[in-house]
Short mmCIF file of C-alpha atoms in Angstrom, two decimals:
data_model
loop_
_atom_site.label_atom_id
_atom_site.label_comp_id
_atom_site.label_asym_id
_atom_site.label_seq_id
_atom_site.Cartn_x
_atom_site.Cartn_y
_atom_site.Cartn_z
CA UNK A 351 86.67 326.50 182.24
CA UNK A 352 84.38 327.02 179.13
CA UNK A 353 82.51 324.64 176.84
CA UNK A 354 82.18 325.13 173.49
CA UNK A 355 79.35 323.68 171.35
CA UNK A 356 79.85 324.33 167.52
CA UNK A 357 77.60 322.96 165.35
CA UNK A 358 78.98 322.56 161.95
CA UNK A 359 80.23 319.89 159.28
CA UNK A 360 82.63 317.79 161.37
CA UNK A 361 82.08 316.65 165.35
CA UNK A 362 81.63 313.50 167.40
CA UNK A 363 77.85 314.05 167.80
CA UNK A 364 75.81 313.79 164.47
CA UNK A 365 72.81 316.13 164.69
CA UNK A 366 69.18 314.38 164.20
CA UNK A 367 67.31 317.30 164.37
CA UNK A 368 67.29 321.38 165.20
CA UNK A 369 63.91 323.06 166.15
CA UNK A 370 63.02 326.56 167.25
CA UNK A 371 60.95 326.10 170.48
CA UNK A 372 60.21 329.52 170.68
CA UNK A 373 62.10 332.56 168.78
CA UNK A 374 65.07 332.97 166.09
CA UNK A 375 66.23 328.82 165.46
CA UNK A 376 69.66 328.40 164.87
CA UNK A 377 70.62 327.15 161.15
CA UNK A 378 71.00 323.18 160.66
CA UNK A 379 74.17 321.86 160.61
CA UNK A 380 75.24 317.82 160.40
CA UNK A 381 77.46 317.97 163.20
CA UNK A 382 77.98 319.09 166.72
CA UNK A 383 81.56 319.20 168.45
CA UNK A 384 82.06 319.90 172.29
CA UNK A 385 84.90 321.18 173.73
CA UNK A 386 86.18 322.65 176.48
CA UNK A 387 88.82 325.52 177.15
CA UNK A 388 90.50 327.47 179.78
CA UNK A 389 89.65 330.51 177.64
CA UNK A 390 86.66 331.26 175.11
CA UNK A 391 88.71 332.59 172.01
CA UNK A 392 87.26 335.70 169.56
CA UNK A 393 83.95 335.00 168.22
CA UNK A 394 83.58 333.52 164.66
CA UNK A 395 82.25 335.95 161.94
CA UNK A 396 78.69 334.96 161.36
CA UNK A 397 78.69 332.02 159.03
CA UNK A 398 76.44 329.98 156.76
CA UNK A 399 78.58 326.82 157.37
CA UNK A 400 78.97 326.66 161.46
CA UNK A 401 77.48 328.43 164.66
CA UNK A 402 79.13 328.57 168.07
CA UNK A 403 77.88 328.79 171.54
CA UNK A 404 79.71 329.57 174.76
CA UNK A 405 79.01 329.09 178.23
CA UNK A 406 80.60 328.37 181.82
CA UNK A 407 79.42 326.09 184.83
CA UNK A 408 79.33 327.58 187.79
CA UNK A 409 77.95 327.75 191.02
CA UNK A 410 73.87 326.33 191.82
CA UNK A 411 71.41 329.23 192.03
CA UNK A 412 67.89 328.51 193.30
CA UNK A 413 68.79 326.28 195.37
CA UNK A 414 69.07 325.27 198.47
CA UNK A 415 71.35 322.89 200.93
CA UNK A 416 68.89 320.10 200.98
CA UNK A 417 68.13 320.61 197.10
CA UNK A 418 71.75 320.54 196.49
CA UNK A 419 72.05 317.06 198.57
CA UNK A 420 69.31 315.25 196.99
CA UNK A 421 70.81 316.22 193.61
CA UNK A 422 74.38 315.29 194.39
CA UNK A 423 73.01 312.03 195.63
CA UNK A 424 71.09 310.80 192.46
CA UNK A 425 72.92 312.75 189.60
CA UNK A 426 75.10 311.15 187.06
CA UNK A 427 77.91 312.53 185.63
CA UNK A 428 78.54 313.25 181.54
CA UNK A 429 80.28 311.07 179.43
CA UNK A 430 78.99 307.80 180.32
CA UNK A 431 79.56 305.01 177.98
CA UNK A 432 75.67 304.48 177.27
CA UNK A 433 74.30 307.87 176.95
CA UNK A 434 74.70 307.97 173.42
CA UNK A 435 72.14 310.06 172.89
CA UNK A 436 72.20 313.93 173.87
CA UNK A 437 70.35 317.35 173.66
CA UNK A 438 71.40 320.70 174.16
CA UNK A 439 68.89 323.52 174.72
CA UNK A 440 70.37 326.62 174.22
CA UNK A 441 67.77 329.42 176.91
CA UNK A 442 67.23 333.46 176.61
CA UNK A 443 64.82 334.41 179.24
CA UNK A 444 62.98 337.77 178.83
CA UNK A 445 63.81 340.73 180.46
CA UNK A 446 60.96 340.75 182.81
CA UNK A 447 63.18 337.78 184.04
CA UNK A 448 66.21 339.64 184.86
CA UNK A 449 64.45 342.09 186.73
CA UNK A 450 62.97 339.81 189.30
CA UNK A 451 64.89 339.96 192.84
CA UNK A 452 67.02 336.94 192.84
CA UNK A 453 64.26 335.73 195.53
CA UNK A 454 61.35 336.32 193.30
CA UNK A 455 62.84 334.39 190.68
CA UNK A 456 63.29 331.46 193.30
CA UNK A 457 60.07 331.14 194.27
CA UNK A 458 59.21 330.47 191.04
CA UNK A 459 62.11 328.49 189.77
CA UNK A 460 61.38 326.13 192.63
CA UNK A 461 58.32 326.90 194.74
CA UNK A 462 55.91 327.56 192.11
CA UNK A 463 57.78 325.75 188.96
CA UNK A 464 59.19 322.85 191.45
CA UNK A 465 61.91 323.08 188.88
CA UNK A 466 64.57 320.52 191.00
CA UNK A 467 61.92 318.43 192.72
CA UNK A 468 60.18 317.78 189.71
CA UNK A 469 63.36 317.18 187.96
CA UNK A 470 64.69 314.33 190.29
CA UNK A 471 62.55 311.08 189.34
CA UNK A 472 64.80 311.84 185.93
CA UNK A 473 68.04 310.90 187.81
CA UNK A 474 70.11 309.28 186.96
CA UNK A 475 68.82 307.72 183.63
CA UNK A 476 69.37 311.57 182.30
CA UNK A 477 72.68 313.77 182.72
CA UNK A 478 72.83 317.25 182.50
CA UNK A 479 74.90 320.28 182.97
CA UNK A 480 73.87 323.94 182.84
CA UNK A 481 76.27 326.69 181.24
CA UNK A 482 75.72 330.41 181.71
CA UNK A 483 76.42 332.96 178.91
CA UNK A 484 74.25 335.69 179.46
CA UNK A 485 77.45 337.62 180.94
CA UNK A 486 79.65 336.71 177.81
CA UNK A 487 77.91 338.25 175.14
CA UNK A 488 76.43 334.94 173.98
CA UNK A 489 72.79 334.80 172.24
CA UNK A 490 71.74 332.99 174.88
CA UNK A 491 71.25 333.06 178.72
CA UNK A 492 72.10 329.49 179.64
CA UNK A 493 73.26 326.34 177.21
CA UNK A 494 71.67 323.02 178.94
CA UNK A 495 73.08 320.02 177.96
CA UNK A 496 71.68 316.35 178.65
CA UNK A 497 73.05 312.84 177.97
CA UNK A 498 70.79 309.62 178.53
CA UNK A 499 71.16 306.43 176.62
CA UNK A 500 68.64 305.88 174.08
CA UNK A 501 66.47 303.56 175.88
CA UNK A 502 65.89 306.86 177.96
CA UNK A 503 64.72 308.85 175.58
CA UNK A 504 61.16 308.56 176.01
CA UNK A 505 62.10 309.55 179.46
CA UNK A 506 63.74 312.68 178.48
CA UNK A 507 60.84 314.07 176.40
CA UNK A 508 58.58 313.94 179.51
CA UNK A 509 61.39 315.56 181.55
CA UNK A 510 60.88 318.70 179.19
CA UNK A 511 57.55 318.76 178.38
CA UNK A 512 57.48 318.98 182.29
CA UNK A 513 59.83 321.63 182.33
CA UNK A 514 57.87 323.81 179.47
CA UNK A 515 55.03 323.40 181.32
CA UNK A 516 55.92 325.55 184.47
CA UNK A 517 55.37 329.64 185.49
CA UNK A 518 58.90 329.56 184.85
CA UNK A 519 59.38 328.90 181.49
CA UNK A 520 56.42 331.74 180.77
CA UNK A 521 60.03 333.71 181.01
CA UNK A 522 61.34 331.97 178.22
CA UNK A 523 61.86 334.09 174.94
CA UNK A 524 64.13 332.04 172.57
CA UNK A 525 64.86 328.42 173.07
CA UNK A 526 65.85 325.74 170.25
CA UNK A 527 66.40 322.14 170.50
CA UNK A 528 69.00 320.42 169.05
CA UNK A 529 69.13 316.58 169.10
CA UNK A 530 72.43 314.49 168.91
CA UNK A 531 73.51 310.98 168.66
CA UNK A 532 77.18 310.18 169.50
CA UNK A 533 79.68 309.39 166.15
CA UNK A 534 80.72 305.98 166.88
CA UNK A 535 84.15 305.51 165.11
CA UNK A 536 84.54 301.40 163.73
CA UNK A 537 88.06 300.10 163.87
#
């Protein structure tokens, strides 16, 4: 399964704001649809008028079995009725990144970063997801995508100032922010 974020003139999340973090930022657009596939289909010819980005879920790297259980315990899923509000953080690490060991880049994902423990006071008020793309030809390594209701959002701004604090974001060589509030249709 894929998801699809296109960010364009028509979607049911109305984009508040787009910021380059670090790097190339993505061009503004109004809206921001999400959608998910069995199958990601050609890529759209580079347009003034929409951008697409790509990525899968898959398995938890970086962590391990008691990691895993604390965050299966607390987490929330997407889509609740209340988390209105939403970010996604589209990630390209640096290359010095990809050459790490896949243990190296644990220890400081987690035991230098504390990446999930730190992360885990934030559950359940915030919901989020992680796709990877760096093996589909996307832009980006990773699209991260979090829901919390708005009375959370406070909360979510410390969650990733915490986050761009670590070793492990020292890795981090493009990274934009785009905020979202959910289209609410009246009858």
């Amino acid at each position: 399964m894929f998801r699809t974020f296109r960010g364009g003139h028509s979607g049911g999340w109305r984009v508040t704001s787009i910021s380059s973090v670090t790097g190339e930022p993505l061009p503004f657009m109004p809206a921001l649809s999400v959608t998910d596939s069995e199958a990601v289909s050609l890529p759209l010819v580079p347009s003034r008028n929409a951008w697409r980005l790509v990525g899968a879920p898959s398995n938890l790297r970086y962590t391990e079995r008691p990691e895993k259980e604390q965050l299966v315990a607390v987490q929330a899923g997407l889509g609740r009725m209340e988390a209105t509000s939403a970010a996604l953080i589209p990630i390209r690490k640096s290359q010095a990144w990809w050459e790490l060991t896949q243990e190296e880049r644990r220890k400081i994902f987690e035991d230098k970063s504390h990446h999930i423990a730190s992360s885990l006071r934030f559950l359940p008020a915030i919901a989020r997801q992680l796709y990877h793309c760096r093996d589909l030809g996307e832009p980006f390594d990773f699209l991260t995508w979090f829901e919390f209701a708005p009375a959370h959002a406070r909360l979510f701004e410390e969650l990733v100032a915490a986050l761009r604090e670590t070793e492990e974001w020292s890795y981090v060589e493009r990274e934009v922010d785009v905020r979202v509030v959910k289209e609410v249709l009246s009858a």
